[in-house]
mmCIF file of N, CA and C in Angstrom:
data_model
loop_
_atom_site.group_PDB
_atom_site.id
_atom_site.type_symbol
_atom_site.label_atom_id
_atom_site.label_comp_id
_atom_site.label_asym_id
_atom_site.label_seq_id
_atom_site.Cartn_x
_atom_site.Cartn_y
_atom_site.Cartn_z
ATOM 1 N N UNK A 261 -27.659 -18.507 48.385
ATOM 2 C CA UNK A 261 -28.194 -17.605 47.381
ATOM 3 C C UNK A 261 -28.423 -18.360 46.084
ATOM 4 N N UNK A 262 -29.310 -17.966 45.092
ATOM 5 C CA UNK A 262 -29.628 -18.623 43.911
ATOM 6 C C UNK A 262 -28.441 -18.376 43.027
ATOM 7 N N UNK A 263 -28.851 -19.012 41.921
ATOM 8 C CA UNK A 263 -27.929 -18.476 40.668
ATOM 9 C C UNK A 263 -28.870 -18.610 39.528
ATOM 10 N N UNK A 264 -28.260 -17.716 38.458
ATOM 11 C CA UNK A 264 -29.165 -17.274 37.202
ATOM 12 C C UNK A 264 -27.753 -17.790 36.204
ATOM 13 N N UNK A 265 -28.824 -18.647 35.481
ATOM 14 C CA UNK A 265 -27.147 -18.836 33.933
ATOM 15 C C UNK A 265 -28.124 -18.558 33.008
ATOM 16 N N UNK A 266 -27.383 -17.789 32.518
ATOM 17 C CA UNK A 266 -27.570 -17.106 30.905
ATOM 18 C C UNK A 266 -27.183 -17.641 29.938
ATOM 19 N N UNK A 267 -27.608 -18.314 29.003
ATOM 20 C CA UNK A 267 -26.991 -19.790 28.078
ATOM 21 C C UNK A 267 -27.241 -19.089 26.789
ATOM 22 N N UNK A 268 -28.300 -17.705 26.720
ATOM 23 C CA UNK A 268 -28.590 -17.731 25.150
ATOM 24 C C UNK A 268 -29.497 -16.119 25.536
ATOM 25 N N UNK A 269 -29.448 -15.202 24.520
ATOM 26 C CA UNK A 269 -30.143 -14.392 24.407
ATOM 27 C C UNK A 269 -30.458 -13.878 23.435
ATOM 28 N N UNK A 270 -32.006 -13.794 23.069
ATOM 29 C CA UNK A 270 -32.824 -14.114 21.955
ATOM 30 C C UNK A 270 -33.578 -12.722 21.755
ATOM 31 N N UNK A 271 -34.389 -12.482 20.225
ATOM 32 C CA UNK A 271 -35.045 -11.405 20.512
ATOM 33 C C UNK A 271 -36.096 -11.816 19.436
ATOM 34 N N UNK A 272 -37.600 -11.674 19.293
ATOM 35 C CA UNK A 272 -38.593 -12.276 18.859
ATOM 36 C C UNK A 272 -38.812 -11.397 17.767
ATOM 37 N N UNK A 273 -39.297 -11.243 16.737
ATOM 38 C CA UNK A 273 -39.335 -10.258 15.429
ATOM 39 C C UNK A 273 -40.805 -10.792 14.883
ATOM 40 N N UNK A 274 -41.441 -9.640 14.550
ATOM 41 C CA UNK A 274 -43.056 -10.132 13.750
ATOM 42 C C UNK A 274 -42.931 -9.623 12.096
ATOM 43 N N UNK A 275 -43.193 -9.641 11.759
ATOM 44 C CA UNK A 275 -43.688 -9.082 10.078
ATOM 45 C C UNK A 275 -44.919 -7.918 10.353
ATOM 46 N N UNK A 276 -45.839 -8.245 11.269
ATOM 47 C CA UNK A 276 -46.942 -7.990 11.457
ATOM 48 C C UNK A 276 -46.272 -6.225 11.713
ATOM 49 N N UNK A 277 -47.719 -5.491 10.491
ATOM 50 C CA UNK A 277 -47.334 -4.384 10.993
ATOM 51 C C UNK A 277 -48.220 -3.060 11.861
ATOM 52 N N UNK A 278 -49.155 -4.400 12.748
ATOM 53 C CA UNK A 278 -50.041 -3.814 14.281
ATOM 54 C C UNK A 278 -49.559 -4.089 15.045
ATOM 55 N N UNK A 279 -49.041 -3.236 16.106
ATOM 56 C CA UNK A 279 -48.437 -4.121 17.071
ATOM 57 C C UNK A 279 -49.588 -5.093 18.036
ATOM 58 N N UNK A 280 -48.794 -6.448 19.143
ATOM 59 C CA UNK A 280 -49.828 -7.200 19.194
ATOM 60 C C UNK A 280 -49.759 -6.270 20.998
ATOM 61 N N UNK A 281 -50.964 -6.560 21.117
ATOM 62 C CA UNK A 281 -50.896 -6.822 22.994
ATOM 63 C C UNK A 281 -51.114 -7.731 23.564
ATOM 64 N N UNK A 282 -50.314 -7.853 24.528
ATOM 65 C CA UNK A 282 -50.596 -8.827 25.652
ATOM 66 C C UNK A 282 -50.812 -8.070 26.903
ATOM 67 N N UNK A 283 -52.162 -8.505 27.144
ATOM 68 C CA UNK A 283 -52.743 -7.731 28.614
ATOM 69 C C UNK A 283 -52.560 -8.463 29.756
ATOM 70 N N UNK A 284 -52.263 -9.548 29.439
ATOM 71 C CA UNK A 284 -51.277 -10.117 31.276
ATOM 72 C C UNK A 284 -50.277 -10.316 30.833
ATOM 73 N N UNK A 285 -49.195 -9.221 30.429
ATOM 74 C CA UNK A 285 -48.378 -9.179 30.671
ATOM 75 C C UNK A 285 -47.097 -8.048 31.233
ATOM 76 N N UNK A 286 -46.208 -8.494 31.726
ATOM 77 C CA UNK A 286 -45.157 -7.431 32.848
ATOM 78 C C UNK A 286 -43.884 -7.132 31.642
ATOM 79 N N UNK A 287 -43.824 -5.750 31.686
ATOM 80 C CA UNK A 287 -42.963 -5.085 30.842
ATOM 81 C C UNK A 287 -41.499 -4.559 32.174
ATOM 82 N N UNK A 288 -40.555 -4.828 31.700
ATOM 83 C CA UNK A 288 -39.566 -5.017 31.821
ATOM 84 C C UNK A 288 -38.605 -3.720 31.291
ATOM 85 N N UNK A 289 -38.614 -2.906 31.458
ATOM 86 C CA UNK A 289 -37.590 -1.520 30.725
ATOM 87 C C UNK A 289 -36.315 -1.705 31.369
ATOM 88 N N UNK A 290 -35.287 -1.265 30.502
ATOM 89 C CA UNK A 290 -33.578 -1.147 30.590
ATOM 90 C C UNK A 290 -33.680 -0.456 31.945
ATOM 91 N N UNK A 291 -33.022 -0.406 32.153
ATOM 92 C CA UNK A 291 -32.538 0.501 33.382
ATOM 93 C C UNK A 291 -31.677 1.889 32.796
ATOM 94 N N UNK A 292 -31.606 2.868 33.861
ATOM 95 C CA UNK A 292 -31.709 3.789 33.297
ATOM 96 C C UNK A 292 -30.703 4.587 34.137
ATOM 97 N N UNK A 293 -29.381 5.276 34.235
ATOM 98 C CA UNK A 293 -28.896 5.173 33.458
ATOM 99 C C UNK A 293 -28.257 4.031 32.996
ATOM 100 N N UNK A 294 -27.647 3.763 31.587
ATOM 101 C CA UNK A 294 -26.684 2.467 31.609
ATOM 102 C C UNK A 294 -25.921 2.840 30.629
ATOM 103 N N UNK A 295 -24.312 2.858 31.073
ATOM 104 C CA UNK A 295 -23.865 2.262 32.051
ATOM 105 C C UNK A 295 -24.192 3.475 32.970
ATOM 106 N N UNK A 296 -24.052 3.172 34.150
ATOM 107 C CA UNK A 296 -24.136 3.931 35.020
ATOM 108 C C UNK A 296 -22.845 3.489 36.299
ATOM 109 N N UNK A 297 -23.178 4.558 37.597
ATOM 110 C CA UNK A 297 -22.055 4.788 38.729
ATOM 111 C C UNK A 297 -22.636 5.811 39.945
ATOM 112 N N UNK A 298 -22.900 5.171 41.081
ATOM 113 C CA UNK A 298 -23.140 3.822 41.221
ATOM 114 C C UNK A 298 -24.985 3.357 41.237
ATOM 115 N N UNK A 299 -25.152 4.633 41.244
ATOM 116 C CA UNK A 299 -27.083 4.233 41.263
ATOM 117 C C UNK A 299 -27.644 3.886 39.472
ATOM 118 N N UNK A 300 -28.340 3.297 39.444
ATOM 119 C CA UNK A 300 -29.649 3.042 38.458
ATOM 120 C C UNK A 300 -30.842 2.257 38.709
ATOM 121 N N UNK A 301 -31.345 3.282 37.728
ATOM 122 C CA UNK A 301 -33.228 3.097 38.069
ATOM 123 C C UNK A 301 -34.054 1.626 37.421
ATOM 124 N N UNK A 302 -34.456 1.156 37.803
ATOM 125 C CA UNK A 302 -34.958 -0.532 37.171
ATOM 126 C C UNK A 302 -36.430 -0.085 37.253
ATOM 127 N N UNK A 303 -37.234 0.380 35.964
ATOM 128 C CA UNK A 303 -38.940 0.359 35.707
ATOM 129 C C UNK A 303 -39.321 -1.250 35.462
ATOM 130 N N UNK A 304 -40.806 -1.021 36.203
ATOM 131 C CA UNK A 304 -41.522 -2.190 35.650
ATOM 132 C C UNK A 304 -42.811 -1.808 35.439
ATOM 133 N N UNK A 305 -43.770 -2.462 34.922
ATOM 134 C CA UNK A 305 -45.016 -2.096 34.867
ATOM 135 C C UNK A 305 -45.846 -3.767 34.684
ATOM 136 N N UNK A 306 -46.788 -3.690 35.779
ATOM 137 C CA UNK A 306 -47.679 -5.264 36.201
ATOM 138 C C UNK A 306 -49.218 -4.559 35.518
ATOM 139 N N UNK A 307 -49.732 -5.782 34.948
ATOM 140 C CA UNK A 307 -51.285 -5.423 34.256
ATOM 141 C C UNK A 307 -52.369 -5.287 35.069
ATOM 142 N N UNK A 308 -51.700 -5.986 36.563
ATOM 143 C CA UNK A 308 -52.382 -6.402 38.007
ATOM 144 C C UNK A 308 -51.605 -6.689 39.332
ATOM 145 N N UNK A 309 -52.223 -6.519 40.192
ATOM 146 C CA UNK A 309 -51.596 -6.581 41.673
ATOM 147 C C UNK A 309 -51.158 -8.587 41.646
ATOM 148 N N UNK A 310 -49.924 -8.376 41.217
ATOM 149 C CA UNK A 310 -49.231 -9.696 41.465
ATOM 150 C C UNK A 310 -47.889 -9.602 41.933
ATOM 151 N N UNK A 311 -47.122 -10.944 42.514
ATOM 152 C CA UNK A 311 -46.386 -10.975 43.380
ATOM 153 C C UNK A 311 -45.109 -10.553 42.231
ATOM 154 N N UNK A 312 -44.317 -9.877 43.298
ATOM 155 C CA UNK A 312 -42.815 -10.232 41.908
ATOM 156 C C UNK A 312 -41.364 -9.937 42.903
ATOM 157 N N UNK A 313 -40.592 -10.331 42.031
ATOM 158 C CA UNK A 313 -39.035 -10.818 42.632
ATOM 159 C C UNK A 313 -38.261 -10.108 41.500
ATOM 160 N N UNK A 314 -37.555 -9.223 42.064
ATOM 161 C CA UNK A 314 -36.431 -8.615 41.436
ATOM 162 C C UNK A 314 -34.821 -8.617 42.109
ATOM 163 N N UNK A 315 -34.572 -9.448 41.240
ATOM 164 C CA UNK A 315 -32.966 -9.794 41.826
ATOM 165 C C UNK A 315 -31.865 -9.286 40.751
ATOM 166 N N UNK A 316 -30.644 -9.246 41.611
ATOM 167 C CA UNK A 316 -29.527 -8.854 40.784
ATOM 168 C C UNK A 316 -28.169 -9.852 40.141
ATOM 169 N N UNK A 317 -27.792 -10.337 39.606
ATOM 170 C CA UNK A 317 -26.569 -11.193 39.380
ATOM 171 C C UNK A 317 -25.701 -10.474 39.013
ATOM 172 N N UNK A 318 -24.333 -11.120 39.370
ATOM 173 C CA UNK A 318 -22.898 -11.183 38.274
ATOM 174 C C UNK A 318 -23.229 -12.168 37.076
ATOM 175 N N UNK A 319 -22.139 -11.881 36.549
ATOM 176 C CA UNK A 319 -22.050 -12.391 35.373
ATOM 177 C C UNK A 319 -21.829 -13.823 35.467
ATOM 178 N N UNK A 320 -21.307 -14.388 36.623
ATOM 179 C CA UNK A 320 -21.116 -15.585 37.264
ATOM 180 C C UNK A 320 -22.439 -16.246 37.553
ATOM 181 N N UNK A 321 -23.811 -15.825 37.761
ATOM 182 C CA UNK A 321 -25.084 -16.432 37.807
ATOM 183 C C UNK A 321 -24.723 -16.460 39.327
ATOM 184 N N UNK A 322 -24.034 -15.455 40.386
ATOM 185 C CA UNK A 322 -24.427 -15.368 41.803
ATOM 186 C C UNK A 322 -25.361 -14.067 41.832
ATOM 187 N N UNK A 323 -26.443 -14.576 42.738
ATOM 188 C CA UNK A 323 -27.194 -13.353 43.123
ATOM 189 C C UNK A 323 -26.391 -12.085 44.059
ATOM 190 N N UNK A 324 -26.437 -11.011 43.658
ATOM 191 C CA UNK A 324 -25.772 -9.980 44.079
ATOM 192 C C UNK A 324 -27.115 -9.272 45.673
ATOM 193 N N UNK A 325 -28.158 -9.582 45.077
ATOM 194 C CA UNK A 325 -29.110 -8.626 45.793
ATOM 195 C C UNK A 325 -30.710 -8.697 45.459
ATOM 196 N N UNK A 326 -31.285 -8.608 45.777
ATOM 197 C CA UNK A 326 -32.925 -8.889 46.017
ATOM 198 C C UNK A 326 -33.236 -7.999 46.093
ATOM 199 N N UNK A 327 -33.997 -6.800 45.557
ATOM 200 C CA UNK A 327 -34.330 -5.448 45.341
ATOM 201 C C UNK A 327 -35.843 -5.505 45.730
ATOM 202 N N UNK A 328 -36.204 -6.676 45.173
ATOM 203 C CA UNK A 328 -37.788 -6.876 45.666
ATOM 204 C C UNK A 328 -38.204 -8.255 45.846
ATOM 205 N N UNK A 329 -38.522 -8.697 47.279
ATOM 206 C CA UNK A 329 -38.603 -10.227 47.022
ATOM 207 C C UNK A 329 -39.673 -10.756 47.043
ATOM 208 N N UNK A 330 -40.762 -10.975 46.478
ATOM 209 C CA UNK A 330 -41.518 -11.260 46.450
ATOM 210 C C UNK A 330 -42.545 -10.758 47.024
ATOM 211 N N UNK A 331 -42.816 -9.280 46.765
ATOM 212 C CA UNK A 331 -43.887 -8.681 46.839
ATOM 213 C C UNK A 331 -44.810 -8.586 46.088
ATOM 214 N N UNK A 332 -45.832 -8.377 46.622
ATOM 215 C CA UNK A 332 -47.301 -8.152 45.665
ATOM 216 C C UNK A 332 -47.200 -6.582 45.305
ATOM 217 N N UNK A 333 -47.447 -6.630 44.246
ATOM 218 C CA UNK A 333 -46.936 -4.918 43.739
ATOM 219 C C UNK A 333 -48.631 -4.445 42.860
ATOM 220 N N UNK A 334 -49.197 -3.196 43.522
ATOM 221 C CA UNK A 334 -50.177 -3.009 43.114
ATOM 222 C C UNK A 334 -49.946 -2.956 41.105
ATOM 223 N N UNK A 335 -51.344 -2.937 40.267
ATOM 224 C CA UNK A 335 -50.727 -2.936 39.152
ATOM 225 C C UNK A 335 -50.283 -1.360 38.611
ATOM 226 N N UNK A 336 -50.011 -1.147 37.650
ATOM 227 C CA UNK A 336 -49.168 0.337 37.047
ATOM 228 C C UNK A 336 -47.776 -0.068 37.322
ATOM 229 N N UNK A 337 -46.930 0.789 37.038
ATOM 230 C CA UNK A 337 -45.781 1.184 36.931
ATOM 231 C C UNK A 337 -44.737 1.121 38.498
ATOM 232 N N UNK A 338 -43.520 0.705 38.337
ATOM 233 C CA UNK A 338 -42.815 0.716 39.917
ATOM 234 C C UNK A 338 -41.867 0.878 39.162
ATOM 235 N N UNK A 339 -40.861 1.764 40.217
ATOM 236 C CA UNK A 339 -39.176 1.652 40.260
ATOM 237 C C UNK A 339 -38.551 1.531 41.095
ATOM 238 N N UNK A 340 -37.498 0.950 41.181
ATOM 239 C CA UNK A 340 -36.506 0.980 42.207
ATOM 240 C C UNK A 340 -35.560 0.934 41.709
ATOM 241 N N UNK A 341 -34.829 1.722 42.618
ATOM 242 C CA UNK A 341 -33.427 2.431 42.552
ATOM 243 C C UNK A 341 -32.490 1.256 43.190
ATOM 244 N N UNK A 342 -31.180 0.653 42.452
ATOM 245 C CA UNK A 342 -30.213 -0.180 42.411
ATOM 246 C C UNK A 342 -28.866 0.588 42.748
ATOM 247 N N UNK A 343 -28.271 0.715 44.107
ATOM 248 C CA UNK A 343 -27.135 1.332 44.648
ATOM 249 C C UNK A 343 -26.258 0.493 44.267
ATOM 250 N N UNK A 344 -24.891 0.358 43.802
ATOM 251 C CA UNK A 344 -24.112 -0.503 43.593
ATOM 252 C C UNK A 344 -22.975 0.044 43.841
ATOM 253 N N UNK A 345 -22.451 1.023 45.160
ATOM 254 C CA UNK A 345 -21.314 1.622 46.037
ATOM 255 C C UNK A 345 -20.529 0.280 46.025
ATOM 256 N N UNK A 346 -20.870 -0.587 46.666
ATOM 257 C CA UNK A 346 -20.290 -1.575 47.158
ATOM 258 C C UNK A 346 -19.674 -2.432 45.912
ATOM 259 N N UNK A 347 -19.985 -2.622 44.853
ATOM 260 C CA UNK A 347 -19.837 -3.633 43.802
ATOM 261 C C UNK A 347 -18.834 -3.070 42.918
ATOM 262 N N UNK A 348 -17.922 -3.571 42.188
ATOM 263 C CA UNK A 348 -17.040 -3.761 41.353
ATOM 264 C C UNK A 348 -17.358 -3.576 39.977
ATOM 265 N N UNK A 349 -16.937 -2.632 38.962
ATOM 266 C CA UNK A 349 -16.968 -2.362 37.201
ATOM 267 C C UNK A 349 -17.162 -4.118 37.074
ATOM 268 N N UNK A 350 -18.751 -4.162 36.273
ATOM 269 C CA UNK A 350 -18.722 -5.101 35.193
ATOM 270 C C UNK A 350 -19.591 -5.394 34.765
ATOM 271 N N UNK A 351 -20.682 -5.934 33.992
ATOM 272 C CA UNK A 351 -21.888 -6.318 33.585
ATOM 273 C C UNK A 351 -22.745 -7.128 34.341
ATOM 274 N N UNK A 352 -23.690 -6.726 34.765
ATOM 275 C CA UNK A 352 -24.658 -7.621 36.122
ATOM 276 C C UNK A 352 -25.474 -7.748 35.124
ATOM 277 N N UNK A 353 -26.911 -8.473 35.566
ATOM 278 C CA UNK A 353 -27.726 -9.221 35.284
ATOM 279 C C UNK A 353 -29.188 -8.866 35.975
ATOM 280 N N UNK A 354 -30.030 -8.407 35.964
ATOM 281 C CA UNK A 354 -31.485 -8.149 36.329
ATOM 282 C C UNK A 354 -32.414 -8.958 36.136
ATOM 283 N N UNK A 355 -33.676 -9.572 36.852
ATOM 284 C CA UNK A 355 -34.407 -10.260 36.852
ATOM 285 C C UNK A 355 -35.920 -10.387 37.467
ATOM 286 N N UNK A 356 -36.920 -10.136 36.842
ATOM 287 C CA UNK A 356 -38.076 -9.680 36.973
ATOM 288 C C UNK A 356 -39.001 -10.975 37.173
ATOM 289 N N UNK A 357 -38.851 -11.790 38.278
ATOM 290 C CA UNK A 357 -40.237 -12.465 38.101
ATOM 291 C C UNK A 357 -41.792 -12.446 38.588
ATOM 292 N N UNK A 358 -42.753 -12.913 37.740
ATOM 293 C CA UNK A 358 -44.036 -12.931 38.160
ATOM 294 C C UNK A 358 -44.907 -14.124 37.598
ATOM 295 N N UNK A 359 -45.946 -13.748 38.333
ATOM 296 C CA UNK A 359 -46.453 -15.085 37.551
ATOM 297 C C UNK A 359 -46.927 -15.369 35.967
ATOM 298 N N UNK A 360 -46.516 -14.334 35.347
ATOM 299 C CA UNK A 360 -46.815 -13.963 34.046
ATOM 300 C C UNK A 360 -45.387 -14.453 33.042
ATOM 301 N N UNK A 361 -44.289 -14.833 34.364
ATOM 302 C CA UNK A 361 -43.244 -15.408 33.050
ATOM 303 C C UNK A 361 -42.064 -14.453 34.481
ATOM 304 N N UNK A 362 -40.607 -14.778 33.433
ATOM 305 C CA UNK A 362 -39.891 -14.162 33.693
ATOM 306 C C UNK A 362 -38.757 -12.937 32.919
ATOM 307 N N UNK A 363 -38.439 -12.132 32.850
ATOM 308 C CA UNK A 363 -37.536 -11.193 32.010
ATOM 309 C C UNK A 363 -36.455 -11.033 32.660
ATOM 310 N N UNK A 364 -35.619 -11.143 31.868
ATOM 311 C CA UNK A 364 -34.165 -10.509 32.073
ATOM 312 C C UNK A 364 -33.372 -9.739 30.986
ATOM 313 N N UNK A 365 -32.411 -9.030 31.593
ATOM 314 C CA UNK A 365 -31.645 -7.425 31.294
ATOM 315 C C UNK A 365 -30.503 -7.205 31.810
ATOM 316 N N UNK A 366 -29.966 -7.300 30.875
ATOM 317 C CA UNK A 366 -28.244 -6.712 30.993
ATOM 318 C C UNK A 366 -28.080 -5.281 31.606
ATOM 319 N N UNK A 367 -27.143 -4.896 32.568
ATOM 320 C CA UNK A 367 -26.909 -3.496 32.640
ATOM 321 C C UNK A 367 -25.351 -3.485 32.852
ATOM 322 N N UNK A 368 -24.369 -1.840 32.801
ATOM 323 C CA UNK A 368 -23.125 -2.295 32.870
ATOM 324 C C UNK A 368 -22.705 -0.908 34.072
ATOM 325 N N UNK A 369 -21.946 -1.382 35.331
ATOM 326 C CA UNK A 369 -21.560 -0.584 36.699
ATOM 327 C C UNK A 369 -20.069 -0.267 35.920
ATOM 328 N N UNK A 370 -20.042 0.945 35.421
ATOM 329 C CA UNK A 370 -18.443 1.673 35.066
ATOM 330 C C UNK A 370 -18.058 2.381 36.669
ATOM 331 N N UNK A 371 -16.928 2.161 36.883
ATOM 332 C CA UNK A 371 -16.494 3.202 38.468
ATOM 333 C C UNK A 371 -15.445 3.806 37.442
#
C-alpha cells in the first residue's frame, strides 16, 4: 500500500477582491459530517471527464482504503460515502488525485 506524509499545511490568501477562476480545476469539499461515526460523505467536483484516485490515510501516511481508484469520472459533481465501522477514533487523511494536481483534507472518526 502507498503512504501519504503530511510535512506542512498551507492556505493561499489574495488581496484581490474578485474572486479568481480556475476552469481546469477539481474542487475538493470537507467531508461532511466531521467529525463524524462511522459514515461520511467526501464531494468532489471535475471541470471534465478525467481520471481520479481517492484514497484514505492514518495519520501514520498508511493508506487505509481506495474509495476510487482511478476512475474516469464524468465532469460535475460526485460523492462517495466513506464507512469507517471497521477503523479506530482518530484523524485520517483524504486524497483527491487528478490530472489537474492533487488535494488533501483532514477529517476526524469519533466512536
Amino acid at each position: 500500500r502507498g503512504a501519504l506524509y503530511v510535512t506542512s499545511w498551507s492556505v493561499a490568501t489574495s488581496n484581490e477582491s474578485e474572486p479568481v477562476e480556475f476552469p481546469n480545476s477539481v474542487k475538493l469539499s470537507n467531508n461532511y459530517p466531521n467529525p463524524f461515526n462511522p459514515q461520511t460523505k467526501i464531494k468532489f467536483e471535475n471541470p471534465e471527464a478525467t481520471e481520479v484516485s481517492l484514497e484514505v490515510y492514518n495519520i501514520t501516511g498508511q493508506q487505509i482504503r481506495s474509495l476510487v481508484a482511478g476512475e474516469v469520472r464524468a465532469s460535475g459533481s460526485h460523492e462517495v460515502t466513506f464507512d469507517a465501522s471497521d477503523l479506530p477514533t482518530g484523524m485520517y487523511v483524504y486524497r483527491l488525485s487528478t490530472e489537474y494536481g492533487t488535494q488533501v483534507k483532514k477529517m476526524m472518526l469519533i466512536k
